């Protein structure tokens, strides 16, 4: 007598084989079927992993001949505050994209990143939060956040018509240590090796500056005093804290960044 468990396994394998045939023919799977849902989820996970592996490989190759292509501006606190405050008057300026970044680390070791920017097309602020799996120092979180902003800037500009692209990307951070790291990246990327998962989490931002420069877009990283009431900085701080509030119980090797509401891990 054949065991019921063996029959079930055979039925599942046959069902999965049939679903694979449907997928190859671009036909829909069985609606509401748990086996089909599980098969689809595994396929999505496999494709996501392939995409991430391909992206990391391309980033490693690109970093071999790339440095940070931009300028870092750290002014005295009062001068920096005045300059950051004036950005409120440039929100509708299509030739300039401004991003505000921050990192947050809570007492329970949960960490988060925040990147915000004003979208003139939608006439509203876009606030993005990331949960960080793995404990790192605050200044490292700030470096990750700046890199994320640079990635976002390039992704937005890449999809624009040439005549609609800005001429300058400006990223504000309230961490001078993080800004000084990027200033060093203008000459060498050796410092990236000292950062947890540096090539994977910071490398894409460096590569983004090369792409932006190639299409004639300048990149500026600027210092903004923290907790001084500057709207963009306040919103970035809030976004980073939101990311840190989502404590990740599952431990991971190294560091992983997950976009909240993004349907999966980011990097």
PDB file of C-alpha atoms in Angstrom:
ATOM      1  CA  UNK A   1       0.000   0.000   0.000  1.00  0.00           C
ATOM      2  CA  UNK A   2       1.344   3.407  -1.005  1.00  0.00           C
ATOM      3  CA  UNK A   3       1.743   5.835   1.873  1.00  0.00           C
ATOM      4  CA  UNK A   4      -0.528   8.939   1.777  1.00  0.00           C
ATOM      5  CA  UNK A   5       2.514  11.207   2.248  1.00  0.00           C
ATOM      6  CA  UNK A   6       4.141   9.732  -0.870  1.00  0.00           C
ATOM      7  CA  UNK A   7       0.952  10.258  -2.870  1.00  0.00           C
ATOM      8  CA  UNK A   8       0.813  13.870  -1.695  1.00  0.00           C
ATOM      9  CA  UNK A   9       4.419  14.503  -2.702  1.00  0.00           C
ATOM     10  CA  UNK A  10       3.839  13.007  -6.141  1.00  0.00           C
ATOM     11  CA  UNK A  11       0.693  15.091  -6.590  1.00  0.00           C
ATOM     12  CA  UNK A  12       2.530  18.247  -5.529  1.00  0.00           C
ATOM     13  CA  UNK A  13       5.407  17.599  -7.926  1.00  0.00           C
ATOM     14  CA  UNK A  14       2.998  16.953 -10.790  1.00  0.00           C
ATOM     15  CA  UNK A  15       1.056  20.093  -9.920  1.00  0.00           C
ATOM     16  CA  UNK A  16       4.252  22.170  -9.859  1.00  0.00           C
ATOM     17  CA  UNK A  17       5.266  20.683 -13.211  1.00  0.00           C
ATOM     18  CA  UNK A  18       1.953  21.755 -14.700  1.00  0.00           C
ATOM     19  CA  UNK A  19       2.354  25.239 -13.264  1.00  0.00           C
ATOM     20  CA  UNK A  20       5.845  25.504 -14.763  1.00  0.00           C
ATOM     21  CA  UNK A  21       4.339  24.735 -18.164  1.00  0.00           C
ATOM     22  CA  UNK A  22       1.720  27.448 -17.657  1.00  0.00           C
ATOM     23  CA  UNK A  23       4.422  29.933 -16.647  1.00  0.00           C
ATOM     24  CA  UNK A  24       6.474  29.217 -19.767  1.00  0.00           C
ATOM     25  CA  UNK A  25       3.382  29.876 -21.884  1.00  0.00           C
ATOM     26  CA  UNK A  26       2.617  33.070 -19.907  1.00  0.00           C
ATOM     27  CA  UNK A  27      -0.717  31.629 -18.807  1.00  0.00           C
ATOM     28  CA  UNK A  28      -2.239  32.436 -15.377  1.00  0.00           C
ATOM     29  CA  UNK A  29      -1.789  30.018 -12.504  1.00  0.00           C
ATOM     30  CA  UNK A  30      -4.696  28.565 -10.548  1.00  0.00           C
ATOM     31  CA  UNK A  31      -6.364  31.446  -8.642  1.00  0.00           C
ATOM     32  CA  UNK A  32      -6.446  30.950  -4.883  1.00  0.00           C
ATOM     33  CA  UNK A  33      -4.376  27.773  -4.995  1.00  0.00           C
ATOM     34  CA  UNK A  34      -1.914  27.535  -2.091  1.00  0.00           C
ATOM     35  CA  UNK A  35       0.545  25.454  -4.102  1.00  0.00           C
ATOM     36  CA  UNK A  36       0.489  27.960  -6.956  1.00  0.00           C
ATOM     37  CA  UNK A  37       0.941  30.849  -4.546  1.00  0.00           C
ATOM     38  CA  UNK A  38       3.933  29.125  -2.962  1.00  0.00           C
ATOM     39  CA  UNK A  39       5.411  28.362  -6.389  1.00  0.00           C
ATOM     40  CA  UNK A  40       4.962  31.960  -7.483  1.00  0.00           C
ATOM     41  CA  UNK A  41       6.512  33.244  -4.251  1.00  0.00           C
ATOM     42  CA  UNK A  42       9.566  31.016  -4.691  1.00  0.00           C
ATOM     43  CA  UNK A  43       9.934  32.140  -8.295  1.00  0.00           C
ATOM     44  CA  UNK A  44       9.726  35.809  -7.286  1.00  0.00           C
ATOM     45  CA  UNK A  45      12.323  35.225  -4.584  1.00  0.00           C
ATOM     46  CA  UNK A  46      14.615  33.471  -7.061  1.00  0.00           C
ATOM     47  CA  UNK A  47      14.303  36.307  -9.578  1.00  0.00           C
ATOM     48  CA  UNK A  48      14.925  38.871  -6.835  1.00  0.00           C
ATOM     49  CA  UNK A  49      18.071  37.048  -5.738  1.00  0.00           C
ATOM     50  CA  UNK A  50      19.295  36.849  -9.338  1.00  0.00           C
ATOM     51  CA  UNK A  51      18.677  40.571  -9.783  1.00  0.00           C
ATOM     52  CA  UNK A  52      20.571  41.420  -6.590  1.00  0.00           C
ATOM     53  CA  UNK A  53      23.479  39.177  -7.549  1.00  0.00           C
ATOM     54  CA  UNK A  54      23.655  40.767 -10.996  1.00  0.00           C
ATOM     55  CA  UNK A  55      23.471  44.260  -9.490  1.00  0.00           C
ATOM     56  CA  UNK A  56      26.289  43.526  -7.030  1.00  0.00           C
ATOM     57  CA  UNK A  57      28.421  42.124  -9.845  1.00  0.00           C
ATOM     58  CA  UNK A  58      27.874  45.217 -12.006  1.00  0.00           C
ATOM     59  CA  UNK A  59      28.643  47.478  -9.055  1.00  0.00           C
ATOM     60  CA  UNK A  60      31.918  45.660  -8.317  1.00  0.00           C
ATOM     61  CA  UNK A  61      32.975  46.021 -11.941  1.00  0.00           C
ATOM     62  CA  UNK A  62      32.007  49.697 -12.068  1.00  0.00           C
ATOM     63  CA  UNK A  63      33.897  50.505  -8.852  1.00  0.00           C
ATOM     64  CA  UNK A  64      37.192  49.352 -10.360  1.00  0.00           C
ATOM     65  CA  UNK A  65      37.456  52.579 -12.368  1.00  0.00           C
ATOM     66  CA  UNK A  66      35.243  54.927 -10.355  1.00  0.00           C
ATOM     67  CA  UNK A  67      35.657  57.581  -7.680  1.00  0.00           C
ATOM     68  CA  UNK A  68      33.132  59.913  -6.089  1.00  0.00           C
ATOM     69  CA  UNK A  69      32.413  62.604  -8.661  1.00  0.00           C
ATOM     70  CA  UNK A  70      31.087  65.576  -6.762  1.00  0.00           C
ATOM     71  CA  UNK A  71      31.957  68.263  -4.247  1.00  0.00           C
ATOM     72  CA  UNK A  72      31.567  68.250  -0.480  1.00  0.00           C
ATOM     73  CA  UNK A  73      30.726  71.550   1.194  1.00  0.00           C
ATOM     74  CA  UNK A  74      31.034  71.884   4.982  1.00  0.00           C
ATOM     75  CA  UNK A  75      30.489  75.488   6.049  1.00  0.00           C
ATOM     76  CA  UNK A  76      30.523  76.930   9.591  1.00  0.00           C
ATOM     77  CA  UNK A  77      27.271  76.225  11.421  1.00  0.00           C
ATOM     78  CA  UNK A  78      25.681  79.661  10.998  1.00  0.00           C
ATOM     79  CA  UNK A  79      26.578  79.881   7.300  1.00  0.00           C
ATOM     80  CA  UNK A  80      25.408  76.304   6.673  1.00  0.00           C
ATOM     81  CA  UNK A  81      22.135  77.022   8.462  1.00  0.00           C
ATOM     82  CA  UNK A  82      21.432  80.066   6.313  1.00  0.00           C
ATOM     83  CA  UNK A  83      22.201  78.148   3.129  1.00  0.00           C
ATOM     84  CA  UNK A  84      19.994  75.205   4.095  1.00  0.00           C
ATOM     85  CA  UNK A  85      17.126  77.510   5.055  1.00  0.00           C
ATOM     86  CA  UNK A  86      17.253  79.144   1.619  1.00  0.00           C
ATOM     87  CA  UNK A  87      16.503  75.789  -0.037  1.00  0.00           C
ATOM     88  CA  UNK A  88      12.837  76.326   0.829  1.00  0.00           C
ATOM     89  CA  UNK A  89      12.739  78.926  -1.947  1.00  0.00           C
ATOM     90  CA  UNK A  90      14.112  76.511  -4.571  1.00  0.00           C
ATOM     91  CA  UNK A  91      11.585  73.686  -4.160  1.00  0.00           C
ATOM     92  CA  UNK A  92       9.929  74.510  -7.482  1.00  0.00           C
ATOM     93  CA  UNK A  93      13.245  75.005  -9.308  1.00  0.00           C
ATOM     94  CA  UNK A  94      13.341  72.212 -11.910  1.00  0.00           C
ATOM     95  CA  UNK A  95      17.088  72.663 -12.464  1.00  0.00           C
ATOM     96  CA  UNK A  96      17.930  71.604  -8.914  1.00  0.00           C
ATOM     97  CA  UNK A  97      17.023  68.453  -6.979  1.00  0.00           C
ATOM     98  CA  UNK A  98      17.553  68.560  -3.217  1.00  0.00           C
ATOM     99  CA  UNK A  99      17.621  65.527  -0.912  1.00  0.00           C
ATOM    100  CA  UNK A 100      17.782  65.371   2.881  1.00  0.00           C
ATOM    101  CA  UNK A 101      19.232  62.336   4.649  1.00  0.00           C
ATOM    102  CA  UNK A 102      19.581  61.005   8.176  1.00  0.00           C
ATOM    103  CA  UNK A 103      20.345  57.858  10.150  1.00  0.00           C
ATOM    104  CA  UNK A 104      18.901  56.729  13.471  1.00  0.00           C
ATOM    105  CA  UNK A 105      20.048  54.202  16.057  1.00  0.00           C
ATOM    106  CA  UNK A 106      17.813  53.373  19.032  1.00  0.00           C
ATOM    107  CA  UNK A 107      18.783  52.074  22.471  1.00  0.00           C
ATOM    108  CA  UNK A 108      17.620  48.554  21.543  1.00  0.00           C
ATOM    109  CA  UNK A 109      20.184  48.549  18.711  1.00  0.00           C
ATOM    110  CA  UNK A 110      17.554  48.840  15.972  1.00  0.00           C
ATOM    111  CA  UNK A 111      18.664  51.143  13.164  1.00  0.00           C
ATOM    112  CA  UNK A 112      17.020  53.056  10.351  1.00  0.00           C
ATOM    113  CA  UNK A 113      17.693  55.353   7.404  1.00  0.00           C
ATOM    114  CA  UNK A 114      15.679  58.253   6.059  1.00  0.00           C
ATOM    115  CA  UNK A 115      15.755  60.065   2.713  1.00  0.00           C
ATOM    116  CA  UNK A 116      13.253  62.786   1.851  1.00  0.00           C
ATOM    117  CA  UNK A 117      12.842  65.161  -1.053  1.00  0.00           C
ATOM    118  CA  UNK A 118      10.255  67.575  -2.376  1.00  0.00           C
ATOM    119  CA  UNK A 119       8.595  66.406  -5.587  1.00  0.00           C
ATOM    120  CA  UNK A 120       7.569  69.525  -7.494  1.00  0.00           C
ATOM    121  CA  UNK A 121       5.494  67.489  -9.971  1.00  0.00           C
ATOM    122  CA  UNK A 122       3.306  66.129  -7.163  1.00  0.00           C
ATOM    123  CA  UNK A 123       3.738  69.262  -5.034  1.00  0.00           C
ATOM    124  CA  UNK A 124       4.448  67.215  -1.918  1.00  0.00           C
ATOM    125  CA  UNK A 125       7.250  65.681   0.117  1.00  0.00           C
ATOM    126  CA  UNK A 126       8.355  62.106  -0.543  1.00  0.00           C
ATOM    127  CA  UNK A 127       9.549  60.431   2.666  1.00  0.00           C
ATOM    128  CA  UNK A 128      11.388  57.091   2.435  1.00  0.00           C
ATOM    129  CA  UNK A 129      12.375  54.937   5.408  1.00  0.00           C
ATOM    130  CA  UNK A 130      14.614  51.876   5.568  1.00  0.00           C
ATOM    131  CA  UNK A 131      15.006  49.318   8.327  1.00  0.00           C
ATOM    132  CA  UNK A 132      18.598  48.194   8.838  1.00  0.00           C
ATOM    133  CA  UNK A 133      19.265  44.605   9.895  1.00  0.00           C
ATOM    134  CA  UNK A 134      22.573  44.399  11.717  1.00  0.00           C
ATOM    135  CA  UNK A 135      23.976  46.941  14.167  1.00  0.00           C
ATOM    136  CA  UNK A 136      26.256  49.689  12.861  1.00  0.00           C
ATOM    137  CA  UNK A 137      27.358  53.083  14.167  1.00  0.00           C
ATOM    138  CA  UNK A 138      25.353  56.232  13.531  1.00  0.00           C
ATOM    139  CA  UNK A 139      27.927  57.793  11.202  1.00  0.00           C
ATOM    140  CA  UNK A 140      27.878  54.624   9.073  1.00  0.00           C
ATOM    141  CA  UNK A 141      24.087  54.880   8.850  1.00  0.00           C
ATOM    142  CA  UNK A 142      24.509  58.464   7.667  1.00  0.00           C
ATOM    143  CA  UNK A 143      26.887  57.266   4.933  1.00  0.00           C
ATOM    144  CA  UNK A 144      24.373  54.625   3.849  1.00  0.00           C
ATOM    145  CA  UNK A 145      21.622  57.271   3.726  1.00  0.00           C
ATOM    146  CA  UNK A 146      23.689  59.611   1.531  1.00  0.00           C
ATOM    147  CA  UNK A 147      24.418  56.729  -0.831  1.00  0.00           C
ATOM    148  CA  UNK A 148      20.708  55.905  -1.014  1.00  0.00           C
ATOM    149  CA  UNK A 149      19.898  59.512  -1.901  1.00  0.00           C
ATOM    150  CA  UNK A 150      22.455  59.449  -4.717  1.00  0.00           C
ATOM    151  CA  UNK A 151      20.981  56.214  -6.064  1.00  0.00           C
ATOM    152  CA  UNK A 152      17.482  57.686  -6.007  1.00  0.00           C
ATOM    153  CA  UNK A 153      18.684  60.850  -7.722  1.00  0.00           C
ATOM    154  CA  UNK A 154      20.246  58.903 -10.585  1.00  0.00           C
ATOM    155  CA  UNK A 155      17.206  56.630 -10.973  1.00  0.00           C
ATOM    156  CA  UNK A 156      14.948  59.684 -11.235  1.00  0.00           C
ATOM    157  CA  UNK A 157      17.213  61.538 -13.667  1.00  0.00           C
ATOM    158  CA  UNK A 158      17.825  58.479 -15.825  1.00  0.00           C
ATOM    159  CA  UNK A 159      14.111  58.152 -16.523  1.00  0.00           C
ATOM    160  CA  UNK A 160      13.689  61.841 -17.422  1.00  0.00           C
ATOM    161  CA  UNK A 161      13.814  63.428 -20.832  1.00  0.00           C
ATOM    162  CA  UNK A 162      17.148  65.165 -21.355  1.00  0.00           C
ATOM    163  CA  UNK A 163      15.605  68.635 -21.462  1.00  0.00           C
ATOM    164  CA  UNK A 164      13.812  68.036 -18.145  1.00  0.00           C
ATOM    165  CA  UNK A 165      16.846  66.829 -16.206  1.00  0.00           C
ATOM    166  CA  UNK A 166      18.231  69.039 -13.427  1.00  0.00           C
ATOM    167  CA  UNK A 167      21.703  70.528 -13.651  1.00  0.00           C
ATOM    168  CA  UNK A 168      22.528  69.918  -9.988  1.00  0.00           C
ATOM    169  CA  UNK A 169      21.846  67.266  -7.347  1.00  0.00           C
ATOM    170  CA  UNK A 170      22.282  68.465  -3.765  1.00  0.00           C
ATOM    171  CA  UNK A 171      22.259  66.083  -0.794  1.00  0.00           C
ATOM    172  CA  UNK A 172      22.139  67.446   2.759  1.00  0.00           C
ATOM    173  CA  UNK A 173      23.401  65.578   5.822  1.00  0.00           C
ATOM    174  CA  UNK A 174      23.862  66.699   9.425  1.00  0.00           C
ATOM    175  CA  UNK A 175      26.853  64.371   9.909  1.00  0.00           C
ATOM    176  CA  UNK A 176      30.189  65.961   9.030  1.00  0.00           C
ATOM    177  CA  UNK A 177      31.956  62.619   9.552  1.00  0.00           C
ATOM    178  CA  UNK A 178      29.873  61.015   6.798  1.00  0.00           C
ATOM    179  CA  UNK A 179      30.497  63.953   4.474  1.00  0.00           C
ATOM    180  CA  UNK A 180      34.239  63.751   5.101  1.00  0.00           C
ATOM    181  CA  UNK A 181      34.150  60.077   4.120  1.00  0.00           C
ATOM    182  CA  UNK A 182      32.704  61.028   0.729  1.00  0.00           C
ATOM    183  CA  UNK A 183      35.267  63.797   0.370  1.00  0.00           C
ATOM    184  CA  UNK A 184      37.930  61.116   0.753  1.00  0.00           C
ATOM    185  CA  UNK A 185      36.195  59.016  -1.911  1.00  0.00           C
ATOM    186  CA  UNK A 186      37.160  61.705  -4.439  1.00  0.00           C
ATOM    187  CA  UNK A 187      40.735  60.392  -4.284  1.00  0.00           C
ATOM    188  CA  UNK A 188      40.497  56.755  -3.218  1.00  0.00           C
ATOM    189  CA  UNK A 189      37.871  54.179  -2.267  1.00  0.00           C
ATOM    190  CA  UNK A 190      40.106  52.479   0.304  1.00  0.00           C
ATOM    191  CA  UNK A 191      37.927  53.880   3.092  1.00  0.00           C
ATOM    192  CA  UNK A 192      34.979  51.918   1.761  1.00  0.00           C
ATOM    193  CA  UNK A 193      36.648  48.682   2.850  1.00  0.00           C
ATOM    194  CA  UNK A 194      36.431  49.839   6.474  1.00  0.00           C
ATOM    195  CA  UNK A 195      32.651  50.221   6.248  1.00  0.00           C
ATOM    196  CA  UNK A 196      30.405  47.207   6.950  1.00  0.00           C
ATOM    197  CA  UNK A 197      29.335  45.889   3.527  1.00  0.00           C
ATOM    198  CA  UNK A 198      30.751  49.092   2.030  1.00  0.00           C
ATOM    199  CA  UNK A 199      31.011  48.032  -1.642  1.00  0.00           C
ATOM    200  CA  UNK A 200      27.468  46.641  -1.566  1.00  0.00           C
ATOM    201  CA  UNK A 201      25.746  49.459   0.334  1.00  0.00           C
ATOM    202  CA  UNK A 202      27.850  52.514  -0.526  1.00  0.00           C
ATOM    203  CA  UNK A 203      29.248  51.484  -3.905  1.00  0.00           C
ATOM    204  CA  UNK A 204      25.982  52.053  -5.831  1.00  0.00           C
ATOM    205  CA  UNK A 205      25.900  55.663  -4.630  1.00  0.00           C
ATOM    206  CA  UNK A 206      29.460  56.245  -5.835  1.00  0.00           C
ATOM    207  CA  UNK A 207      28.615  54.720  -9.211  1.00  0.00           C
ATOM    208  CA  UNK A 208      25.510  56.936  -9.397  1.00  0.00           C
ATOM    209  CA  UNK A 209      27.676  60.070  -9.200  1.00  0.00           C
ATOM    210  CA  UNK A 210      29.684  58.835 -12.178  1.00  0.00           C
ATOM    211  CA  UNK A 211      26.486  58.312 -14.169  1.00  0.00           C
ATOM    212  CA  UNK A 212      25.167  61.743 -13.195  1.00  0.00           C
ATOM    213  CA  UNK A 213      28.435  63.399 -14.145  1.00  0.00           C
ATOM    214  CA  UNK A 214      28.405  61.616 -17.508  1.00  0.00           C
ATOM    215  CA  UNK A 215      25.134  63.342 -18.437  1.00  0.00           C
ATOM    216  CA  UNK A 216      26.292  66.747 -17.202  1.00  0.00           C
ATOM    217  CA  UNK A 217      24.635  66.819 -13.773  1.00  0.00           C
ATOM    218  CA  UNK A 218      26.706  68.210 -10.893  1.00  0.00           C
ATOM    219  CA  UNK A 219      26.611  66.576  -7.462  1.00  0.00           C
ATOM    220  CA  UNK A 220      26.943  68.495  -4.190  1.00  0.00           C
ATOM    221  CA  UNK A 221      26.988  67.086  -0.661  1.00  0.00           C
ATOM    222  CA  UNK A 222      26.306  69.779   1.928  1.00  0.00           C
ATOM    223  CA  UNK A 223      26.295  70.052   5.701  1.00  0.00           C
ATOM    224  CA  UNK A 224      23.142  71.127   7.519  1.00  0.00           C
ATOM    225  CA  UNK A 225      23.132  71.605  11.314  1.00  0.00           C
ATOM    226  CA  UNK A 226      20.873  69.016  12.907  1.00  0.00           C
ATOM    227  CA  UNK A 227      17.832  69.796  15.047  1.00  0.00           C
ATOM    228  CA  UNK A 228      17.812  73.417  13.904  1.00  0.00           C
ATOM    229  CA  UNK A 229      14.273  73.439  12.544  1.00  0.00           C
ATOM    230  CA  UNK A 230      15.153  73.067   8.849  1.00  0.00           C
ATOM    231  CA  UNK A 231      12.109  71.374   7.309  1.00  0.00           C
ATOM    232  CA  UNK A 232      13.973  68.865   5.146  1.00  0.00           C
ATOM    233  CA  UNK A 233      16.275  67.835   7.996  1.00  0.00           C
ATOM    234  CA  UNK A 234      13.338  67.445  10.386  1.00  0.00           C
ATOM    235  CA  UNK A 235      11.503  65.202   7.922  1.00  0.00           C
ATOM    236  CA  UNK A 236      14.631  63.114   7.256  1.00  0.00           C
ATOM    237  CA  UNK A 237      15.114  62.640  11.005  1.00  0.00           C
ATOM    238  CA  UNK A 238      11.508  61.489  11.320  1.00  0.00           C
ATOM    239  CA  UNK A 239      11.869  59.077   8.387  1.00  0.00           C
ATOM    240  CA  UNK A 240      15.045  57.552   9.865  1.00  0.00           C
ATOM    241  CA  UNK A 241      13.376  57.082  13.258  1.00  0.00           C
ATOM    242  CA  UNK A 242      10.435  55.409  11.544  1.00  0.00           C
ATOM    243  CA  UNK A 243      12.847  52.914  10.011  1.00  0.00           C
ATOM    244  CA  UNK A 244      14.486  52.259  13.381  1.00  0.00           C
ATOM    245  CA  UNK A 245      11.106  51.628  15.012  1.00  0.00           C
ATOM    246  CA  UNK A 246      10.684  48.466  12.935  1.00  0.00           C
ATOM    247  CA  UNK A 247      12.980  46.260  14.973  1.00  0.00           C
ATOM    248  CA  UNK A 248      14.246  43.211  13.072  1.00  0.00           C
ATOM    249  CA  UNK A 249      14.300  40.141  15.322  1.00  0.00           C
ATOM    250  CA  UNK A 250      15.868  37.945  12.661  1.00  0.00           C
ATOM    251  CA  UNK A 251      19.650  38.142  12.631  1.00  0.00           C
ATOM    252  CA  UNK A 252      21.531  38.325   9.368  1.00  0.00           C
ATOM    253  CA  UNK A 253      25.150  38.025   8.323  1.00  0.00           C
ATOM    254  CA  UNK A 254      26.541  41.483   7.682  1.00  0.00           C
ATOM    255  CA  UNK A 255      24.085  44.302   7.074  1.00  0.00           C
ATOM    256  CA  UNK A 256      20.821  44.302   5.163  1.00  0.00           C
ATOM    257  CA  UNK A 257      18.671  47.318   4.307  1.00  0.00           C
ATOM    258  CA  UNK A 258      14.920  46.989   3.779  1.00  0.00           C
ATOM    259  CA  UNK A 259      12.683  49.701   2.363  1.00  0.00           C
ATOM    260  CA  UNK A 260       9.549  49.967   4.489  1.00  0.00           C
ATOM    261  CA  UNK A 261       6.472  49.390   2.390  1.00  0.00           C
ATOM    262  CA  UNK A 262       8.681  48.269  -0.465  1.00  0.00           C
ATOM    263  CA  UNK A 263       7.669  44.626  -0.373  1.00  0.00           C
ATOM    264  CA  UNK A 264      11.052  43.127   0.403  1.00  0.00           C
ATOM    265  CA  UNK A 265      14.643  43.801   1.202  1.00  0.00           C
ATOM    266  CA  UNK A 266      16.440  46.432  -0.757  1.00  0.00           C
ATOM    267  CA  UNK A 267      20.094  45.471  -0.427  1.00  0.00           C
TER     268      UNK A 267
END
